[in-house]
PDB file of C-alpha atoms in Angstrom:
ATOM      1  CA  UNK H   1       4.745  -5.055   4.851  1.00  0.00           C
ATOM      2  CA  UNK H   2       6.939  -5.672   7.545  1.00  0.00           C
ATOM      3  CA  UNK H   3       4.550  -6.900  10.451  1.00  0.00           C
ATOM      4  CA  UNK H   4       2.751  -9.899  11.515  1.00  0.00           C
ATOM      5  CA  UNK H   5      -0.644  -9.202  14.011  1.00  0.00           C
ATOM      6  CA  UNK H   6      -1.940 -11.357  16.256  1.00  0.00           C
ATOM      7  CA  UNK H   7      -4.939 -10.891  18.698  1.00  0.00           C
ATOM      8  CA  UNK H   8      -3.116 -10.043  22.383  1.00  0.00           C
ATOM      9  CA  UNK H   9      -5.401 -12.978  24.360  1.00  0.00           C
ATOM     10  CA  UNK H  10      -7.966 -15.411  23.872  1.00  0.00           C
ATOM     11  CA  UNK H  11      -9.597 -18.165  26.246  1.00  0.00           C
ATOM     12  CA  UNK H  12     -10.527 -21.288  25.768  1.00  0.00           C
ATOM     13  CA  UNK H  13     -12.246 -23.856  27.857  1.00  0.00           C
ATOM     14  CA  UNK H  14     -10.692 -27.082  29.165  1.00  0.00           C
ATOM     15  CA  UNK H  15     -10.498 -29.597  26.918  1.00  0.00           C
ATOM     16  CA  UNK H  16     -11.824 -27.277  23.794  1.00  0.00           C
ATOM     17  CA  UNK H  17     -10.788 -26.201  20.718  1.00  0.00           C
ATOM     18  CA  UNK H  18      -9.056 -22.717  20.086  1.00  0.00           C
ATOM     19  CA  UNK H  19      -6.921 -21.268  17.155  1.00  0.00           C
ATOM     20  CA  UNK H  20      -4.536 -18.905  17.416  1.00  0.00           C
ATOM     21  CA  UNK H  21      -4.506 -16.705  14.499  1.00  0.00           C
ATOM     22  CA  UNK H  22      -1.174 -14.559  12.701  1.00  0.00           C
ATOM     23  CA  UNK H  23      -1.719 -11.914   9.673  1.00  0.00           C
ATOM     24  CA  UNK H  24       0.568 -10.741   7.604  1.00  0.00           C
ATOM     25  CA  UNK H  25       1.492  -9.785   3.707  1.00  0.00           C
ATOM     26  CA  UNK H  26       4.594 -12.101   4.180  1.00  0.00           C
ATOM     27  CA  UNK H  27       2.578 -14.342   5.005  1.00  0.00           C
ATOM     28  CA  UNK H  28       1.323 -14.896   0.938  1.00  0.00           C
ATOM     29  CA  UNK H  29       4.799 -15.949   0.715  1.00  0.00           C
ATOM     30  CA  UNK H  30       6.232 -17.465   3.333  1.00  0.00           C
ATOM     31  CA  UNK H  31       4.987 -19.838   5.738  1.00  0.00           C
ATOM     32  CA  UNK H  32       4.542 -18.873   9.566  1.00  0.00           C
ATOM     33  CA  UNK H  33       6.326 -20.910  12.309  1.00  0.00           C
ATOM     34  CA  UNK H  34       4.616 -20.905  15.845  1.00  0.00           C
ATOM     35  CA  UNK H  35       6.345 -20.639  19.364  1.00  0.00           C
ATOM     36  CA  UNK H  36       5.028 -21.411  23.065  1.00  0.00           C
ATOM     37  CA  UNK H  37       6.572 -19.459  25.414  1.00  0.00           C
ATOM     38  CA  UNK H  38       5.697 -19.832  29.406  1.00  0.00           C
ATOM     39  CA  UNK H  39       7.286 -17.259  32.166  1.00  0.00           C
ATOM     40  CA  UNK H  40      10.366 -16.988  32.614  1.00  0.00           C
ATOM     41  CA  UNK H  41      11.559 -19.640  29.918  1.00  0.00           C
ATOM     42  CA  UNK H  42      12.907 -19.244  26.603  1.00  0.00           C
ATOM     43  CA  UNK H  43      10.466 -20.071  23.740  1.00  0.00           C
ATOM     44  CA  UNK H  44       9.768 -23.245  22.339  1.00  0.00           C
ATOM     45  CA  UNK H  45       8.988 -24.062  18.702  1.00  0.00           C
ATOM     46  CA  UNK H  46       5.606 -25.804  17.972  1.00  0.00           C
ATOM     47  CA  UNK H  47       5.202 -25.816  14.451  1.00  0.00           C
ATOM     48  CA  UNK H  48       7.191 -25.274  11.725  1.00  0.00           C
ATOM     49  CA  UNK H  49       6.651 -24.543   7.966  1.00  0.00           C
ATOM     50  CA  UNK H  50       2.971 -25.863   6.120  1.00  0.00           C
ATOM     51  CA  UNK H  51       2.418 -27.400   9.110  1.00  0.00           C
ATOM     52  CA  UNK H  52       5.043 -29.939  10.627  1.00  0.00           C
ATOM     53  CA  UNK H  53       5.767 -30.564  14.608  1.00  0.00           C
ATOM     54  CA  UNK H  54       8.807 -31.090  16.023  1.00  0.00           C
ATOM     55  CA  UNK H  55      10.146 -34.149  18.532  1.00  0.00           C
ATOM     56  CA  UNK H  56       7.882 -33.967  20.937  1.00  0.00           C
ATOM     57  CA  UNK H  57       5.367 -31.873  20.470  1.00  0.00           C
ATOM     58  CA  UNK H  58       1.970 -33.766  20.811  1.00  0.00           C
ATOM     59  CA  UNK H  59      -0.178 -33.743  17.718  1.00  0.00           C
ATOM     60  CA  UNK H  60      -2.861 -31.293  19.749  1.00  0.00           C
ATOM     61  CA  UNK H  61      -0.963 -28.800  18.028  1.00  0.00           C
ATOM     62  CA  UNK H  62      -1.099 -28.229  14.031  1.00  0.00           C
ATOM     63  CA  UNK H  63      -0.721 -25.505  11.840  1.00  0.00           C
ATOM     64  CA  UNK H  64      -2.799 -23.883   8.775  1.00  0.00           C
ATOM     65  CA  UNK H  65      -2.219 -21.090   6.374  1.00  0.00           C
ATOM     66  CA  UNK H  66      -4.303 -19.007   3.610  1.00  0.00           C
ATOM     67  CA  UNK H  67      -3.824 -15.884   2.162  1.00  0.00           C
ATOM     68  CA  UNK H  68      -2.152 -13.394   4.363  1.00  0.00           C
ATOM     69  CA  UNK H  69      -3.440 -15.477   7.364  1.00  0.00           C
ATOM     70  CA  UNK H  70      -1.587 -18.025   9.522  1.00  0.00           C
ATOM     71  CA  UNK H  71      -3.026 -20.104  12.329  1.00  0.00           C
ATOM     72  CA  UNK H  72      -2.058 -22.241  15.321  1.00  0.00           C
ATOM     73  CA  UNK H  73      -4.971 -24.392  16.522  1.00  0.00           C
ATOM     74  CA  UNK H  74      -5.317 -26.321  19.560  1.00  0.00           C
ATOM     75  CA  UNK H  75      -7.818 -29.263  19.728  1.00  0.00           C
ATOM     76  CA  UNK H  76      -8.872 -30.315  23.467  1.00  0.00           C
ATOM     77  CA  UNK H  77      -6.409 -27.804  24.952  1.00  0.00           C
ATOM     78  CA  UNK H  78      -4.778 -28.703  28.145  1.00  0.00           C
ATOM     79  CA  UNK H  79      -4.189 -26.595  31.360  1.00  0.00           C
ATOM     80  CA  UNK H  80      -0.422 -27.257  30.528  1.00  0.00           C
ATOM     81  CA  UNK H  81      -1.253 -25.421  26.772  1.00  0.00           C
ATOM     82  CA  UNK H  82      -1.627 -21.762  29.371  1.00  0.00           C
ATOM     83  CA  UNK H  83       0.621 -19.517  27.642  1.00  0.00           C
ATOM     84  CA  UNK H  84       2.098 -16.986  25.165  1.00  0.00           C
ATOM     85  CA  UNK H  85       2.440 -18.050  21.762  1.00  0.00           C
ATOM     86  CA  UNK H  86       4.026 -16.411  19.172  1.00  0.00           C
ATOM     87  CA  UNK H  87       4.062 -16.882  15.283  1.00  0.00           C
ATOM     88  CA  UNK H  88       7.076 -15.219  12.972  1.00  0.00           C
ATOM     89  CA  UNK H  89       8.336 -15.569   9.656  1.00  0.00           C
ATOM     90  CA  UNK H  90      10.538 -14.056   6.708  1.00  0.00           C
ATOM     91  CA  UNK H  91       9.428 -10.086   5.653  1.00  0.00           C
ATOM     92  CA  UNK H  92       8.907  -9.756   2.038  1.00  0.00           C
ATOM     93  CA  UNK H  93      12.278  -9.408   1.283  1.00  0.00           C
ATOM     94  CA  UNK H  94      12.672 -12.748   2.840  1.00  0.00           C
ATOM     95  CA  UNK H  95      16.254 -11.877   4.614  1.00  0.00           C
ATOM     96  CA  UNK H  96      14.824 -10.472   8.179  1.00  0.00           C
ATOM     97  CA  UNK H  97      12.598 -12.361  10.386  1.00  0.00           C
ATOM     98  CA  UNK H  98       9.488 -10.762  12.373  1.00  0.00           C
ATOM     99  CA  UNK H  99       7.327 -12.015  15.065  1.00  0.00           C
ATOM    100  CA  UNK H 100       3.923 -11.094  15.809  1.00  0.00           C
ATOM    101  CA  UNK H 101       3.104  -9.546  19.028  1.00  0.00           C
ATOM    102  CA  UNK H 102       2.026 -13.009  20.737  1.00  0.00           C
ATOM    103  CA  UNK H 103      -1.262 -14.354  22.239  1.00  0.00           C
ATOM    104  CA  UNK H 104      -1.656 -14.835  25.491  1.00  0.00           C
ATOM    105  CA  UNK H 105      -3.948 -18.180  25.984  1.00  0.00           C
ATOM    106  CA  UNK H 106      -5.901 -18.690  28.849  1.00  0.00           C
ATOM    107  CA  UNK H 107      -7.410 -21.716  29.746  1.00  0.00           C
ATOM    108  CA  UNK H 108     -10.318 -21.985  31.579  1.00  0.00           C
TER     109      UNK H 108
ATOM    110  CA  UNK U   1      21.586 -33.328  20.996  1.00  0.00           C
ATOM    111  CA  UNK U   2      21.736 -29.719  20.953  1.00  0.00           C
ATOM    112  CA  UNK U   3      22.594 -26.714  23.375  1.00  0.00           C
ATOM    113  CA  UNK U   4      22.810 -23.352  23.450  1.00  0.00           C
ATOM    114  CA  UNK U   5      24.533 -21.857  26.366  1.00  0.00           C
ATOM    115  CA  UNK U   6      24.970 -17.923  26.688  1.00  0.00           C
ATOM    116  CA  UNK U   7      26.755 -16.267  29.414  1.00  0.00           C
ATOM    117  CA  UNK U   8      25.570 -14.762  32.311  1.00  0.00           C
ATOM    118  CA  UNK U   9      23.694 -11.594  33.373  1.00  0.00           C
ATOM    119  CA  UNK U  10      25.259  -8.227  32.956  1.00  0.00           C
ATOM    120  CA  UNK U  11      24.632  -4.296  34.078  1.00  0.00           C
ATOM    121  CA  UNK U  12      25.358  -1.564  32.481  1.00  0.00           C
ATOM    122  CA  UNK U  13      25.677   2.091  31.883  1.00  0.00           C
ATOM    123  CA  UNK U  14      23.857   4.309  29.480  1.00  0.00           C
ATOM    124  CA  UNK U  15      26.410   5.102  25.952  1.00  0.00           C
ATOM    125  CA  UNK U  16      27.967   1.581  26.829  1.00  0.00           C
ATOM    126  CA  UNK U  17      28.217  -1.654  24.830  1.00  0.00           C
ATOM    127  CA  UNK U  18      27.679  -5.378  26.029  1.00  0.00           C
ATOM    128  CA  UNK U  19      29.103  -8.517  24.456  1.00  0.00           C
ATOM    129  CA  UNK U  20      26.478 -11.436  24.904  1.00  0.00           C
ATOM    130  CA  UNK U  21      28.070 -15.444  23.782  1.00  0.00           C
ATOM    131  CA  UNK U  22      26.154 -18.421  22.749  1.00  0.00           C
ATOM    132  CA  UNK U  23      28.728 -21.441  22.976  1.00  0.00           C
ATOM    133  CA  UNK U  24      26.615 -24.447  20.502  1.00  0.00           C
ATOM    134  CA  UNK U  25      27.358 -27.992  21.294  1.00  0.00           C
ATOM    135  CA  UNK U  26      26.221 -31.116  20.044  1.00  0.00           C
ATOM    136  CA  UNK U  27      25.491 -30.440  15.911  1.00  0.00           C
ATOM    137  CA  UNK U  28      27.305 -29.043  12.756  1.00  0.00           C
ATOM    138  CA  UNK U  29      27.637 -25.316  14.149  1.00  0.00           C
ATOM    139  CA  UNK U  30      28.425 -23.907  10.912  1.00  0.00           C
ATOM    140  CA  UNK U  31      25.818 -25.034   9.399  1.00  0.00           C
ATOM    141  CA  UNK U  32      22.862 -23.240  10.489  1.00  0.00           C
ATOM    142  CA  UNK U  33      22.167 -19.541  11.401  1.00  0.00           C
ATOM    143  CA  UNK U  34      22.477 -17.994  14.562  1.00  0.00           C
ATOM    144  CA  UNK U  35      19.183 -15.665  15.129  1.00  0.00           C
ATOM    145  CA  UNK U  36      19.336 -13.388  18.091  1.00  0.00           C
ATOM    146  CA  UNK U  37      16.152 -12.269  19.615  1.00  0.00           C
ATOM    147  CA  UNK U  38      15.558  -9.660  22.532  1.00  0.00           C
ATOM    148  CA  UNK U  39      12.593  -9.838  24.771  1.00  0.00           C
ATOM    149  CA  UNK U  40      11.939  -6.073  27.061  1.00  0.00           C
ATOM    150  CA  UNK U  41      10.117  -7.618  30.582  1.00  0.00           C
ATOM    151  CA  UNK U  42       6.329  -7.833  29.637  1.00  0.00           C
ATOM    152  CA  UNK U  43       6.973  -7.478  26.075  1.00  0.00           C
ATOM    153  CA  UNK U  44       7.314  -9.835  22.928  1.00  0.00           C
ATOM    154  CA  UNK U  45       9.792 -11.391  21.048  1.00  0.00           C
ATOM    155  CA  UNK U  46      11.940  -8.979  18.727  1.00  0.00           C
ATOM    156  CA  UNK U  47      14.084 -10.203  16.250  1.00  0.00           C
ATOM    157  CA  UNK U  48      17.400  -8.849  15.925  1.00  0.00           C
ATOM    158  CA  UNK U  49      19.733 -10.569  13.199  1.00  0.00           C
ATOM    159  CA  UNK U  50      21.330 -13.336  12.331  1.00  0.00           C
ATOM    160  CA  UNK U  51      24.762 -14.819  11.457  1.00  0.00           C
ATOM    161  CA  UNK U  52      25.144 -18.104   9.308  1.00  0.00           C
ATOM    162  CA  UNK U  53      28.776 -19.057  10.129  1.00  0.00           C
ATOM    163  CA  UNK U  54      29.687 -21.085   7.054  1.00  0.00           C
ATOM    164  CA  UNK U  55      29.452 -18.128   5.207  1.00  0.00           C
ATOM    165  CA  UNK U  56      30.216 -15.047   7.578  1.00  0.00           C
ATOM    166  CA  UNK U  57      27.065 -13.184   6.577  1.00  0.00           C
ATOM    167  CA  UNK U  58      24.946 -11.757   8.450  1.00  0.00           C
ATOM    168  CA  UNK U  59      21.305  -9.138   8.454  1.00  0.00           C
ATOM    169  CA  UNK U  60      20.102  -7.248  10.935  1.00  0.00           C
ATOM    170  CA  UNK U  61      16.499  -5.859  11.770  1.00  0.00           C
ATOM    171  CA  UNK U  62      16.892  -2.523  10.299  1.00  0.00           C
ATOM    172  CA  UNK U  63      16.161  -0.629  14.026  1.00  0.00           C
ATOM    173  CA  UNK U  64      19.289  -2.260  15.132  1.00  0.00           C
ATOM    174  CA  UNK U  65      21.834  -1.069  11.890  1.00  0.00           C
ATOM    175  CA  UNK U  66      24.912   0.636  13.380  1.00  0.00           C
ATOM    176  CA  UNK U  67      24.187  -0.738  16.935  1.00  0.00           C
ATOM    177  CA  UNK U  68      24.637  -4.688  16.424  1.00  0.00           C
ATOM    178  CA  UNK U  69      27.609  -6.757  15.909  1.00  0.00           C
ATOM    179  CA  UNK U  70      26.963 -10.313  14.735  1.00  0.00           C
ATOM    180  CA  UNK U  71      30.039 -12.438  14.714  1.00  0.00           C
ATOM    181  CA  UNK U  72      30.764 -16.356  15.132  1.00  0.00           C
ATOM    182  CA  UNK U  73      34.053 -18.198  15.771  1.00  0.00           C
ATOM    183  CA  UNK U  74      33.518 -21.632  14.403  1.00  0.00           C
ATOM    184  CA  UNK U  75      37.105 -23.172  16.196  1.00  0.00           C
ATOM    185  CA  UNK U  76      35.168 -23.068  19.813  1.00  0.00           C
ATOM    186  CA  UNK U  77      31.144 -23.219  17.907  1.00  0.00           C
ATOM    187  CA  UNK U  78      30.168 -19.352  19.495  1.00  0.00           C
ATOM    188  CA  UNK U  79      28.046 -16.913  18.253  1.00  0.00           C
ATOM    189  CA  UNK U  80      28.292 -13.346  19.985  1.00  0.00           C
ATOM    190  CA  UNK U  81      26.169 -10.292  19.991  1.00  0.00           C
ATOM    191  CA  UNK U  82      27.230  -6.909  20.984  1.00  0.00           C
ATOM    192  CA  UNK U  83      24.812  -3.961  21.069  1.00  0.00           C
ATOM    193  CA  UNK U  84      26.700  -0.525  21.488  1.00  0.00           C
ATOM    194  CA  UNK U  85      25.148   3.003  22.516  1.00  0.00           C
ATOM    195  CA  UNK U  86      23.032   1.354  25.110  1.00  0.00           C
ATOM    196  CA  UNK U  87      19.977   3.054  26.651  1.00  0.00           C
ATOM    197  CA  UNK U  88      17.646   2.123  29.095  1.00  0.00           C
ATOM    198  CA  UNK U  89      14.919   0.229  26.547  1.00  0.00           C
ATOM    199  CA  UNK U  90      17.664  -2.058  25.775  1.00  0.00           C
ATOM    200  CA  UNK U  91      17.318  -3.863  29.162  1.00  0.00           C
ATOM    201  CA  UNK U  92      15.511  -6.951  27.558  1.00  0.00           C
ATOM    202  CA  UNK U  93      16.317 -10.619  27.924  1.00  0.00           C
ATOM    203  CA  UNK U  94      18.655 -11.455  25.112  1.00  0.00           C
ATOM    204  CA  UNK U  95      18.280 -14.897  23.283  1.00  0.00           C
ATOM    205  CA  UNK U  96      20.464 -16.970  20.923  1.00  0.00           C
ATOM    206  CA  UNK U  97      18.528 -19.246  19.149  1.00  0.00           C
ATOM    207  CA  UNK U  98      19.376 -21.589  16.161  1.00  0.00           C
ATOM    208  CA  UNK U  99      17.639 -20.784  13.086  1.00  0.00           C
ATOM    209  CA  UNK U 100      16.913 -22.924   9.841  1.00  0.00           C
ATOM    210  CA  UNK U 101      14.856 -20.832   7.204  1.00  0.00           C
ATOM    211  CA  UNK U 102      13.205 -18.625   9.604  1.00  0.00           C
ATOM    212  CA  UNK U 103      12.740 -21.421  12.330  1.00  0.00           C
ATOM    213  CA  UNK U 104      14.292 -21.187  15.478  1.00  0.00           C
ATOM    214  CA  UNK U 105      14.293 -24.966  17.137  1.00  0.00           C
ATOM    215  CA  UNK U 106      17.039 -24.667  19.812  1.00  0.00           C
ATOM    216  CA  UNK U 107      17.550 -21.880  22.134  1.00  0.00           C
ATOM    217  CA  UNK U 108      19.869 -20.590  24.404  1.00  0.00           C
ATOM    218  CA  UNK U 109      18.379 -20.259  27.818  1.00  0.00           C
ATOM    219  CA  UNK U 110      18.501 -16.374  27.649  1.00  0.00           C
ATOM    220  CA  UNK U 111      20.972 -13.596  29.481  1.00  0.00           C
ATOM    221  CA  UNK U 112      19.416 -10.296  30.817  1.00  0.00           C
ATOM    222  CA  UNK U 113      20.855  -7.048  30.195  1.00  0.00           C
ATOM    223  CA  UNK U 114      19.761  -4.580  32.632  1.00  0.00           C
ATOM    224  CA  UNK U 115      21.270  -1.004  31.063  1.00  0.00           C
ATOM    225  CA  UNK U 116      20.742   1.528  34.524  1.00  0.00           C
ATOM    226  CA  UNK U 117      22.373   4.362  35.580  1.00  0.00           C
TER     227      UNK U 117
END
């Protein structure tokens, strides 16, 4: 398959937990990397392979995987967390990339 | 610590091409991939290929074949992208970004391509 799907929005109250989730066959394969993206700025990577952050990203933030399924989940989510988030990984073949469609995150 | 910087904004026709660079500084430049990745306004990220310098390959997302030209020069550490035939759903903020395995952890800060007649 060469698509990852993620739900188009989800809210989330101040200070709650939410998880962001990313499906895909790949995804049996290949681990998902996540990305938050606010307007008008260029993405920034959150998590990266089973489920590492990078410099500075605070430990809110981890990653899970199983089966096709990939998640991003954010414990006591911030008003600063408000944004698109995007996961992608290898296709099957494993030499192209994808990205899901993104979720928008709302906080409340 | 690294940067990506692309050059700036561009317009143009329908049937044209645009050359986009991504000047790297501050790491090993041939040592990673470049990724480029196109974003329409309101849409999502789409991935379009990738070059890894060191060894002058590259892949593209199969909806781009025939359209994209990935090339580096690793004397000045710049990636380029040119997309050819361009049409109207190619006006898209156009991102370098450097990739490692399918990660991207340092991005250019985007140039917009507006394609109008």
């Amino acid at each position: 398959s060469s698509e990852l799907t993620q739900d188009p929005a989800v809210s989330v109250a101040l200070g709650q937990t939410v998880r962001i989730t990313c499906q895909g066959d790949s995804l049996r394969k290949y681990y998902a990397n996540w990305y938050q993206q606010k307007p008008g700025q260029a993405p920034v990577l959150v998590i990266f392979g089973k489920n590492n952050r990078p410099s500075g990203i605070p430990d809110r933030f981890s990653g899970s995987s199983s089966g096709n399924t990939a998640s991003l989940t954010i414990t006591g989510a911030q008003a600063k967390d408000e944004a698109d988030y995007y996961c992608n990984s290898r296709d099957s073949s494993g030499n192209h990339l994808l990205f899901g469609g993104g979720t928008k995150v709302t906080v409340l | 610590q690294v940067q990506l910087v692309q050059s700036g904004a561009e317009v143009k026709k329908p049937g044209s091409s645009v050359k986009v660079s991504c000047k790297a500084s501050g790491g090993t430049f041939s040592s990673y991939a470049i990724s480029w990745v196109r974003q329409a306004p309101g849409q999502g990220l789409e991935w379009m290929g990738r070059i890894i310098p060191i060894f002058d390959t590259t892949n593209h997302a199969q909806k781009f074949q025939g359209r994209v030209t990935i090339t580096a020069d690793e004397s000045t550490s710049t990636a380029y992208m040119e997309l050819s035939s361009l049409r109207s759903e190619d006006t898209a903020v156009y991102y370098c970004a450097r990739e490692s395995a399918g990660e991207m952890n340092y991005w250019g800060q985007g140039t917009l391509v507006t394609v109008s007649s």
